[in-house]
Tab-separated table of C-alpha atoms and ligand atoms in Angstrom:
chain	number	residue	atom	x	y	z
H	1	UNK	CA	-44.021	-74.223	-50.869
H	2	UNK	CA	-46.377	-76.912	-52.179
H	3	UNK	CA	-49.203	-76.736	-49.590
H	4	UNK	CA	-49.447	-72.989	-50.090
H	5	UNK	CA	-50.152	-73.410	-53.817
H	6	UNK	CA	-52.708	-76.192	-53.564
H	7	UNK	CA	-54.464	-76.417	-50.188
H	8	UNK	CA	-53.807	-73.207	-48.279
H	9	UNK	CA	-54.416	-70.765	-51.125
H	10	UNK	CA	-56.231	-68.010	-49.221
H	11	UNK	CA	-55.249	-64.353	-49.482
H	12	UNK	CA	-53.246	-63.412	-46.352
H	13	UNK	CA	-54.959	-60.005	-46.333
H	14	UNK	CA	-58.318	-61.742	-45.672
H	15	UNK	CA	-58.214	-61.654	-41.877
H	16	UNK	CA	-61.848	-62.580	-41.276
H	17	UNK	CA	-61.612	-66.306	-41.982
H	18	UNK	CA	-59.379	-69.089	-40.816
H	19	UNK	CA	-57.635	-69.888	-44.158
H	20	UNK	CA	-56.718	-66.201	-44.527
H	21	UNK	CA	-55.374	-66.054	-40.984
H	22	UNK	CA	-53.278	-69.190	-41.573
H	23	UNK	CA	-51.817	-67.665	-44.746
H	24	UNK	CA	-51.067	-64.420	-42.873
H	25	UNK	CA	-49.342	-66.378	-40.099
H	26	UNK	CA	-47.166	-68.160	-42.682
H	27	UNK	CA	-46.158	-64.804	-44.179
H	28	UNK	CA	-45.268	-63.353	-40.781
H	29	UNK	CA	-43.292	-66.440	-39.830
H	30	UNK	CA	-41.352	-66.204	-43.109
H	31	UNK	CA	-40.733	-62.495	-42.525
H	32	UNK	CA	-39.302	-63.251	-39.089
H	33	UNK	CA	-37.093	-66.065	-40.429
H	34	UNK	CA	-35.768	-63.812	-43.190
H	35	UNK	CA	-34.972	-61.048	-40.692
H	36	UNK	CA	-33.313	-63.507	-38.299
H	37	UNK	CA	-31.093	-64.716	-41.155
H	38	UNK	CA	-29.787	-61.148	-41.413
H	39	UNK	CA	-29.334	-60.815	-37.646
H	40	UNK	CA	-32.385	-58.580	-37.235
H	41	UNK	CA	-35.441	-58.572	-34.972
H	42	UNK	CA	-38.702	-57.171	-36.322
H	43	UNK	CA	-41.299	-55.036	-34.578
H	44	UNK	CA	-44.977	-55.853	-34.168
H	45	UNK	CA	-46.347	-53.398	-36.748
H	46	UNK	CA	-47.191	-54.122	-40.385
H	47	UNK	CA	-44.131	-55.535	-42.257
H	48	UNK	CA	-42.431	-55.642	-38.848
H	49	UNK	CA	-42.274	-51.868	-38.894
H	50	UNK	CA	-42.139	-49.550	-35.908
H	51	UNK	CA	-39.879	-46.720	-34.835
H	52	UNK	CA	-37.481	-49.019	-32.956
H	53	UNK	CA	-37.245	-52.027	-35.252
H	54	UNK	CA	-36.175	-53.060	-38.719
H	55	UNK	CA	-38.836	-53.885	-41.295
H	56	UNK	CA	-38.964	-56.385	-44.163
H	57	UNK	CA	-41.164	-55.511	-47.150
H	58	UNK	CA	-41.738	-58.286	-49.676
H	59	UNK	CA	-41.354	-57.322	-53.338
H	60	UNK	CA	-41.251	-59.160	-56.669
H	61	UNK	CA	-37.440	-59.233	-56.527
H	62	UNK	CA	-34.359	-57.111	-56.076
H	63	UNK	CA	-35.258	-54.932	-59.081
H	64	UNK	CA	-38.434	-53.795	-57.375
H	65	UNK	CA	-36.735	-53.530	-53.970
H	66	UNK	CA	-34.100	-51.220	-55.501
H	67	UNK	CA	-36.771	-49.078	-57.157
H	68	UNK	CA	-38.683	-48.779	-53.883
H	69	UNK	CA	-35.538	-47.949	-51.911
H	70	UNK	CA	-34.065	-45.378	-54.296
H	71	UNK	CA	-37.143	-43.646	-55.693
H	72	UNK	CA	-38.991	-44.062	-52.392
H	73	UNK	CA	-36.231	-42.321	-50.441
H	74	UNK	CA	-35.880	-39.500	-52.991
H	75	UNK	CA	-39.614	-38.873	-53.094
H	76	UNK	CA	-39.866	-38.909	-49.291
H	77	UNK	CA	-37.094	-36.274	-49.162
H	78	UNK	CA	-39.054	-34.031	-51.546
H	79	UNK	CA	-42.318	-34.551	-49.658
H	80	UNK	CA	-40.690	-33.759	-46.316
H	81	UNK	CA	-39.279	-30.503	-47.737
H	82	UNK	CA	-35.684	-31.753	-47.368
H	83	UNK	CA	-32.893	-30.087	-49.340
H	84	UNK	CA	-30.657	-33.043	-50.171
H	85	UNK	CA	-30.469	-33.597	-53.927
H	86	UNK	CA	-27.225	-35.498	-54.582
H	87	UNK	CA	-27.086	-39.258	-55.134
H	88	UNK	CA	-23.932	-41.352	-55.366
H	89	UNK	CA	-23.394	-44.835	-56.752
H	90	UNK	CA	-20.741	-46.911	-58.530
H	91	UNK	CA	-20.353	-47.183	-62.298
H	92	UNK	CA	-20.330	-50.979	-61.896
H	93	UNK	CA	-23.715	-51.305	-60.186
H	94	UNK	CA	-26.485	-53.499	-61.606
H	95	UNK	CA	-28.859	-51.846	-64.075
H	96	UNK	CA	-31.597	-52.209	-61.442
H	97	UNK	CA	-29.722	-49.581	-59.402
H	98	UNK	CA	-28.307	-47.435	-62.209
H	99	UNK	CA	-31.593	-47.036	-64.087
H	100	UNK	CA	-33.757	-45.855	-61.142
H	101	UNK	CA	-30.969	-43.421	-60.156
H	102	UNK	CA	-30.685	-42.115	-63.741
H	103	UNK	CA	-34.445	-41.682	-63.722
H	104	UNK	CA	-34.104	-39.557	-60.564
H	105	UNK	CA	-31.307	-37.589	-62.256
H	106	UNK	CA	-33.931	-36.550	-64.862
H	107	UNK	CA	-36.273	-35.416	-62.078
H	108	UNK	CA	-34.354	-32.843	-60.065
H	109	UNK	CA	-31.601	-34.917	-58.452
H	110	UNK	CA	-27.873	-34.998	-59.306
H	111	UNK	CA	-26.135	-38.320	-59.746
H	112	UNK	CA	-22.470	-39.277	-59.402
H	113	UNK	CA	-21.521	-42.645	-60.909
H	114	UNK	CA	-18.151	-43.196	-59.290
H	115	UNK	CA	-15.460	-45.161	-61.141
H	116	UNK	CA	-13.950	-48.174	-59.395
H	117	UNK	CA	-10.334	-49.350	-59.541
H	118	UNK	CA	-9.070	-51.813	-62.149
H	119	UNK	CA	-9.730	-54.531	-59.546
H	120	UNK	CA	-13.426	-53.580	-59.475
H	121	UNK	CA	-13.306	-52.255	-55.908
H	122	UNK	CA	-14.217	-48.762	-54.767
H	123	UNK	CA	-11.670	-46.869	-52.691
H	124	UNK	CA	-13.517	-45.514	-49.608
H	125	UNK	CA	-11.330	-42.385	-49.709
H	126	UNK	CA	-12.443	-41.707	-53.304
H	127	UNK	CA	-16.041	-42.249	-52.262
H	128	UNK	CA	-15.623	-39.866	-49.330
H	129	UNK	CA	-14.142	-37.232	-51.656
H	130	UNK	CA	-17.179	-37.539	-53.945
H	131	UNK	CA	-19.696	-36.868	-51.158
H	132	UNK	CA	-21.324	-33.455	-51.224
H	133	UNK	CA	-22.962	-31.367	-48.485
H	134	UNK	CA	-26.388	-32.300	-49.870
H	135	UNK	CA	-25.775	-36.003	-50.555
H	136	UNK	CA	-28.992	-37.830	-49.708
H	137	UNK	CA	-28.049	-41.377	-50.581
H	138	UNK	CA	-25.145	-43.677	-51.359
H	139	UNK	CA	-25.966	-46.940	-53.138
H	140	UNK	CA	-23.203	-49.560	-53.264
H	141	UNK	CA	-23.742	-53.252	-53.955
H	142	UNK	CA	-22.420	-55.985	-51.656
H	143	UNK	CA	-21.165	-58.355	-54.367
H	144	UNK	CA	-20.889	-57.606	-58.067
H	145	UNK	CA	-23.114	-59.778	-60.265
H	146	UNK	CA	-20.503	-60.099	-63.010
H	147	UNK	CA	-17.076	-60.106	-61.374
H	148	UNK	CA	-18.085	-61.140	-57.846
H	149	UNK	CA	-15.943	-58.606	-55.971
H	150	UNK	CA	-17.095	-57.624	-52.470
H	151	UNK	CA	-17.233	-53.888	-51.793
H	152	UNK	CA	-16.012	-52.432	-48.440
H	153	UNK	CA	-19.481	-51.976	-46.942
H	154	UNK	CA	-18.477	-51.286	-43.324
H	155	UNK	CA	-16.181	-48.393	-44.332
H	156	UNK	CA	-18.870	-46.908	-46.596
H	157	UNK	CA	-21.514	-47.355	-43.897
H	158	UNK	CA	-19.355	-45.449	-41.401
H	159	UNK	CA	-18.793	-42.568	-43.870
H	160	UNK	CA	-22.538	-42.291	-44.503
H	161	UNK	CA	-23.543	-42.567	-40.863
H	162	UNK	CA	-21.205	-39.724	-39.836
H	163	UNK	CA	-22.931	-37.429	-42.357
H	164	UNK	CA	-26.574	-38.443	-41.997
H	165	UNK	CA	-26.493	-39.953	-45.500
H	166	UNK	CA	-28.686	-42.986	-46.180
H	167	UNK	CA	-26.826	-46.093	-47.332
H	168	UNK	CA	-28.582	-48.490	-49.703
H	169	UNK	CA	-27.003	-51.837	-50.536
H	170	UNK	CA	-28.095	-54.098	-53.392
H	171	UNK	CA	-27.196	-57.424	-51.778
H	172	UNK	CA	-28.896	-59.676	-54.354
H	173	UNK	CA	-25.667	-61.596	-54.974
H	174	UNK	CA	-24.494	-61.679	-51.360
H	175	UNK	CA	-27.386	-62.750	-49.103
H	176	UNK	CA	-27.038	-66.451	-48.303
H	177	UNK	CA	-23.492	-66.523	-49.708
H	178	UNK	CA	-21.440	-64.309	-47.383
H	179	UNK	CA	-22.083	-63.279	-43.754
H	180	UNK	CA	-24.122	-60.087	-43.949
H	181	UNK	CA	-25.493	-58.123	-40.992
H	182	UNK	CA	-26.935	-54.816	-42.210
H	183	UNK	CA	-27.137	-53.336	-38.712
H	184	UNK	CA	-23.413	-53.888	-38.065
H	185	UNK	CA	-22.469	-52.504	-41.509
H	186	UNK	CA	-24.388	-49.221	-41.187
H	187	UNK	CA	-26.778	-50.169	-44.000
H	188	UNK	CA	-30.155	-48.388	-43.983
H	189	UNK	CA	-31.776	-50.185	-46.924
H	190	UNK	CA	-30.893	-53.643	-48.235
H	191	UNK	CA	-32.315	-55.349	-51.341
H	192	UNK	CA	-32.329	-59.115	-51.784
H	193	UNK	CA	-33.673	-61.615	-54.287
H	194	UNK	CA	-35.014	-65.177	-53.966
H	195	UNK	CA	-33.634	-66.684	-57.146
H	196	UNK	CA	-30.044	-65.616	-56.369
H	197	UNK	CA	-29.966	-67.952	-53.360
H	198	UNK	CA	-31.666	-71.051	-54.821
H	199	UNK	CA	-35.132	-69.713	-53.961
H	200	UNK	CA	-38.030	-69.051	-56.324
H	201	UNK	CA	-38.062	-66.354	-59.001
H	202	UNK	CA	-40.518	-63.509	-58.564
H	203	UNK	CA	-39.861	-62.793	-54.897
H	204	UNK	CA	-37.438	-60.556	-53.036
H	205	UNK	CA	-37.448	-58.103	-50.187
H	206	UNK	CA	-36.394	-54.661	-49.101
H	207	UNK	CA	-34.988	-54.552	-45.562
H	208	UNK	CA	-35.464	-51.139	-43.920
H	209	UNK	CA	-33.684	-49.712	-40.874
H	210	UNK	CA	-35.686	-48.089	-38.038
H	211	UNK	CA	-36.690	-44.517	-38.792
H	212	UNK	CA	-36.071	-44.610	-42.575
H	213	UNK	CA	-39.028	-43.041	-44.391
H	214	UNK	CA	-39.937	-44.136	-47.916
H	215	UNK	CA	-42.694	-43.050	-50.290
H	216	UNK	CA	-44.525	-46.090	-51.716
H	217	UNK	CA	-43.945	-46.680	-55.418
H	218	UNK	CA	-46.941	-48.970	-55.899
H	219	UNK	CA	-50.337	-47.846	-54.658
H	220	UNK	CA	-53.451	-49.885	-54.024
H	221	UNK	CA	-54.696	-52.034	-51.176
H	222	UNK	CA	-52.267	-50.766	-48.547
H	223	UNK	CA	-50.444	-54.067	-47.978
H	224	UNK	CA	-46.981	-54.160	-46.375
H	225	UNK	CA	-47.608	-51.209	-44.095
H	226	UNK	CA	-48.756	-49.147	-47.112
H	227	UNK	CA	-45.282	-49.423	-48.693
H	228	UNK	CA	-46.071	-52.029	-51.344
H	229	UNK	CA	-49.647	-52.586	-52.414
H	230	UNK	CA	-50.757	-55.891	-53.913
H	231	UNK	CA	-51.650	-59.352	-52.597
H	232	UNK	CA	-48.696	-61.274	-51.180
H	233	UNK	CA	-47.546	-64.452	-53.001
H	234	UNK	CA	-47.557	-66.785	-49.987
H	235	UNK	CA	-45.827	-69.797	-51.669
H	236	UNK	CA	-42.980	-67.606	-52.936
H	237	UNK	CA	-42.563	-65.890	-49.551
H	238	UNK	CA	-42.456	-69.218	-47.703
H	239	UNK	CA	-39.979	-70.494	-50.321
H	240	UNK	CA	-37.726	-67.457	-49.966
H	241	UNK	CA	-37.478	-67.839	-46.171
H	242	UNK	CA	-36.781	-71.566	-46.473
H	243	UNK	CA	-34.172	-70.983	-49.205
H	244	UNK	CA	-32.328	-68.497	-47.010
H	245	UNK	CA	-32.362	-70.875	-44.028
H	246	UNK	CA	-31.003	-73.698	-46.217
H	247	UNK	CA	-28.374	-71.438	-47.811
H	248	UNK	CA	-27.155	-70.221	-44.417
H	249	UNK	CA	-27.103	-73.736	-42.951
H	250	UNK	CA	-24.399	-74.944	-45.365
H	251	UNK	CA	-22.912	-71.591	-46.323
H	252	UNK	CA	-19.385	-72.234	-45.035
H	253	UNK	CA	-18.826	-75.759	-46.412
H	254	UNK	CA	-20.464	-74.717	-49.712
H	255	UNK	CA	-18.181	-71.689	-50.016
H	256	UNK	CA	-15.135	-73.825	-49.209
H	257	UNK	CA	-16.089	-76.463	-51.786
H	258	UNK	CA	-16.968	-73.985	-54.545
H	259	UNK	CA	-13.956	-71.813	-53.729
H	260	UNK	CA	-11.621	-74.791	-54.149
H	261	UNK	CA	-13.261	-75.700	-57.480
H	262	UNK	CA	-13.068	-72.095	-58.641
H	263	UNK	CA	-9.376	-71.829	-57.685
H	264	UNK	CA	-8.604	-75.049	-59.567
H	265	UNK	CA	-10.463	-73.812	-62.651
H	266	UNK	CA	-8.536	-70.550	-62.524
H	267	UNK	CA	-5.178	-72.312	-62.057
H	268	UNK	CA	-5.814	-74.539	-65.070
H	269	UNK	CA	-7.110	-71.662	-67.206
H	270	UNK	CA	-4.023	-69.642	-66.346
H	271	UNK	CA	-1.832	-72.514	-67.470
H	272	UNK	CA	-3.403	-72.250	-70.953
H	273	UNK	CA	-2.089	-68.696	-71.317
H	274	UNK	CA	-3.800	-65.651	-72.848
H	275	UNK	CA	-6.541	-65.618	-70.216
H	276	UNK	CA	-7.008	-62.618	-67.967
H	277	UNK	CA	-8.855	-62.471	-64.642
H	278	UNK	CA	-11.420	-59.673	-64.354
H	279	UNK	CA	-11.720	-58.154	-60.876
H	280	UNK	CA	-9.773	-58.790	-57.698
H	281	UNK	CA	-9.433	-62.478	-56.772
H	282	UNK	CA	-10.114	-61.400	-53.169
H	283	UNK	CA	-12.349	-60.235	-51.594
H	284	UNK	CA	-14.691	-62.059	-53.948
H	285	UNK	CA	-17.611	-64.509	-53.921
H	286	UNK	CA	-16.232	-68.052	-53.621
H	287	UNK	CA	-18.328	-69.290	-56.544
H	288	UNK	CA	-17.382	-66.544	-59.000
H	289	UNK	CA	-14.728	-66.388	-61.697
H	290	UNK	CA	-14.795	-63.935	-64.605
H	291	UNK	CA	-12.183	-64.087	-67.332
H	292	UNK	CA	-11.350	-62.553	-70.689
H	293	UNK	CA	-9.936	-64.855	-73.344
H	294	UNK	CA	-7.611	-62.766	-75.501
H	295	UNK	CA	-7.825	-62.939	-79.276
H	296	UNK	CA	-10.946	-65.105	-79.443
H	297	UNK	CA	-14.313	-63.945	-80.732
H	298	UNK	CA	-16.927	-64.291	-77.951
H	299	UNK	CA	-19.560	-65.725	-80.280
H	300	UNK	CA	-17.164	-68.397	-81.599
H	301	UNK	CA	-16.073	-69.343	-78.070
H	302	UNK	CA	-19.690	-69.537	-76.976
H	303	UNK	CA	-20.568	-71.803	-79.917
H	304	UNK	CA	-17.658	-74.128	-79.088
H	305	UNK	CA	-18.618	-74.480	-75.420
H	306	UNK	CA	-22.388	-74.338	-75.297
H	307	UNK	CA	-23.041	-78.086	-75.781
H	308	UNK	CA	-21.024	-79.018	-72.680
H	309	UNK	CA	-21.483	-75.939	-70.511
H	310	UNK	CA	-24.166	-73.411	-69.633
H	311	UNK	CA	-22.248	-70.358	-70.836
H	312	UNK	CA	-22.999	-66.754	-71.777
H	313	UNK	CA	-20.842	-64.041	-73.236
H	314	UNK	CA	-22.760	-61.462	-71.198
H	315	UNK	CA	-25.016	-61.159	-68.143
H	316	UNK	CA	-28.712	-62.007	-68.462
H	317	UNK	CA	-29.663	-58.337	-68.032
H	318	UNK	CA	-27.337	-56.807	-70.610
H	319	UNK	CA	-29.156	-58.126	-73.722
H	320	UNK	CA	-26.140	-58.459	-75.932
H	321	UNK	CA	-24.494	-55.104	-75.277
H	322	UNK	CA	-20.896	-55.100	-73.989
H	323	UNK	CA	-20.590	-55.276	-70.191
H	324	UNK	CA	-20.455	-51.853	-68.531
H	325	UNK	CA	-18.752	-53.531	-65.574
H	326	UNK	CA	-15.851	-54.862	-67.645
H	327	UNK	CA	-15.679	-51.607	-69.621
Q	1	LIG	C1	-30.224	-60.293	-60.174
Q	1	LIG	C2	-29.836	-58.984	-59.598
Q	1	LIG	C3	-30.787	-57.976	-59.447
Q	1	LIG	C4	-32.215	-58.149	-59.891
Q	1	LIG	O1	-32.877	-59.057	-59.036
Q	1	LIG	P1	-34.297	-59.652	-59.430
Q	1	LIG	O2	-34.753	-60.321	-58.185
Q	1	LIG	O3	-34.016	-60.607	-60.547
Q	1	LIG	O4	-35.164	-58.514	-59.835
Q	1	LIG	C5	-30.394	-56.778	-58.894
Q	1	LIG	N1	-29.132	-56.587	-58.503
Q	1	LIG	C6	-28.183	-57.536	-58.618
Q	1	LIG	C7	-26.805	-57.259	-58.141
Q	1	LIG	C8	-28.509	-58.760	-59.175
Q	1	LIG	O5	-27.567	-59.692	-59.298
């Protein structure tokens, strides 16, 4: 990332001078590397977009990618005169999915927030039963950010595909950690985030299947094929692509190592007694464990541990309120 902060600082949208062209080439190379990491080939158009190919639109993170995917799809449906008004998601999704969908539910759409099982997983049959004739979109995350469980994406993708329903997947916790090929899973829109795979904060992307139409949610200079206006942060984009390549290069040994450490931690915690596992142990991210310690006040436990460990009694996005995922 360093040269792109200090020496090669030109705006990649400035195509009339050499430094701008070099910055633009770095962005396009990063876009191609990111796509390749997801098993995708891009087209030649802006953001890799054309009718045959997948596109990658850079955003400030998964929050913005989710907003663009969900609100962009809903608005495009309205603009095109489409009649689909029902949206479906899980009750355990990240707030960056739930809040844009709840916003849409205040603006003419209907939202189902489907309950998951006690193991944190959605039953595809229950999801199928909750689909309606006018379902526009299903949004289901790949890996839960609190309990780490992996949702059955291929089954959900097949249900959506058979009905012409668009399938959005918030994969912020999964990209770089588990094998993920959106094309094979029937995913139409996939959100990812740099800082969830050892990349920089402030960068992410929305990956868009061929033929999916979105209304831009940020207007201005027409960057990213008109889907996301604003100058591109070249150092962050280069860093995101490099982070994904590094994460994929040692993904399997890293998962094996962290999985073994996690299993040992869980075995020793279990031996203490009074500690309950939250969410299915499998399928689950190798580096995730989430437990409830019975009969102990969270604040007191946090105070006892915080000098030795980086611990929280809630996720960074929940600001002190009890976890809706655990609830
Ligand atoms: C972190 C996270 C987000 C938000 O990503 P940012 O890049 O921080 O905006 C969205 N969804 C999930 C599942 C996350 O873990």
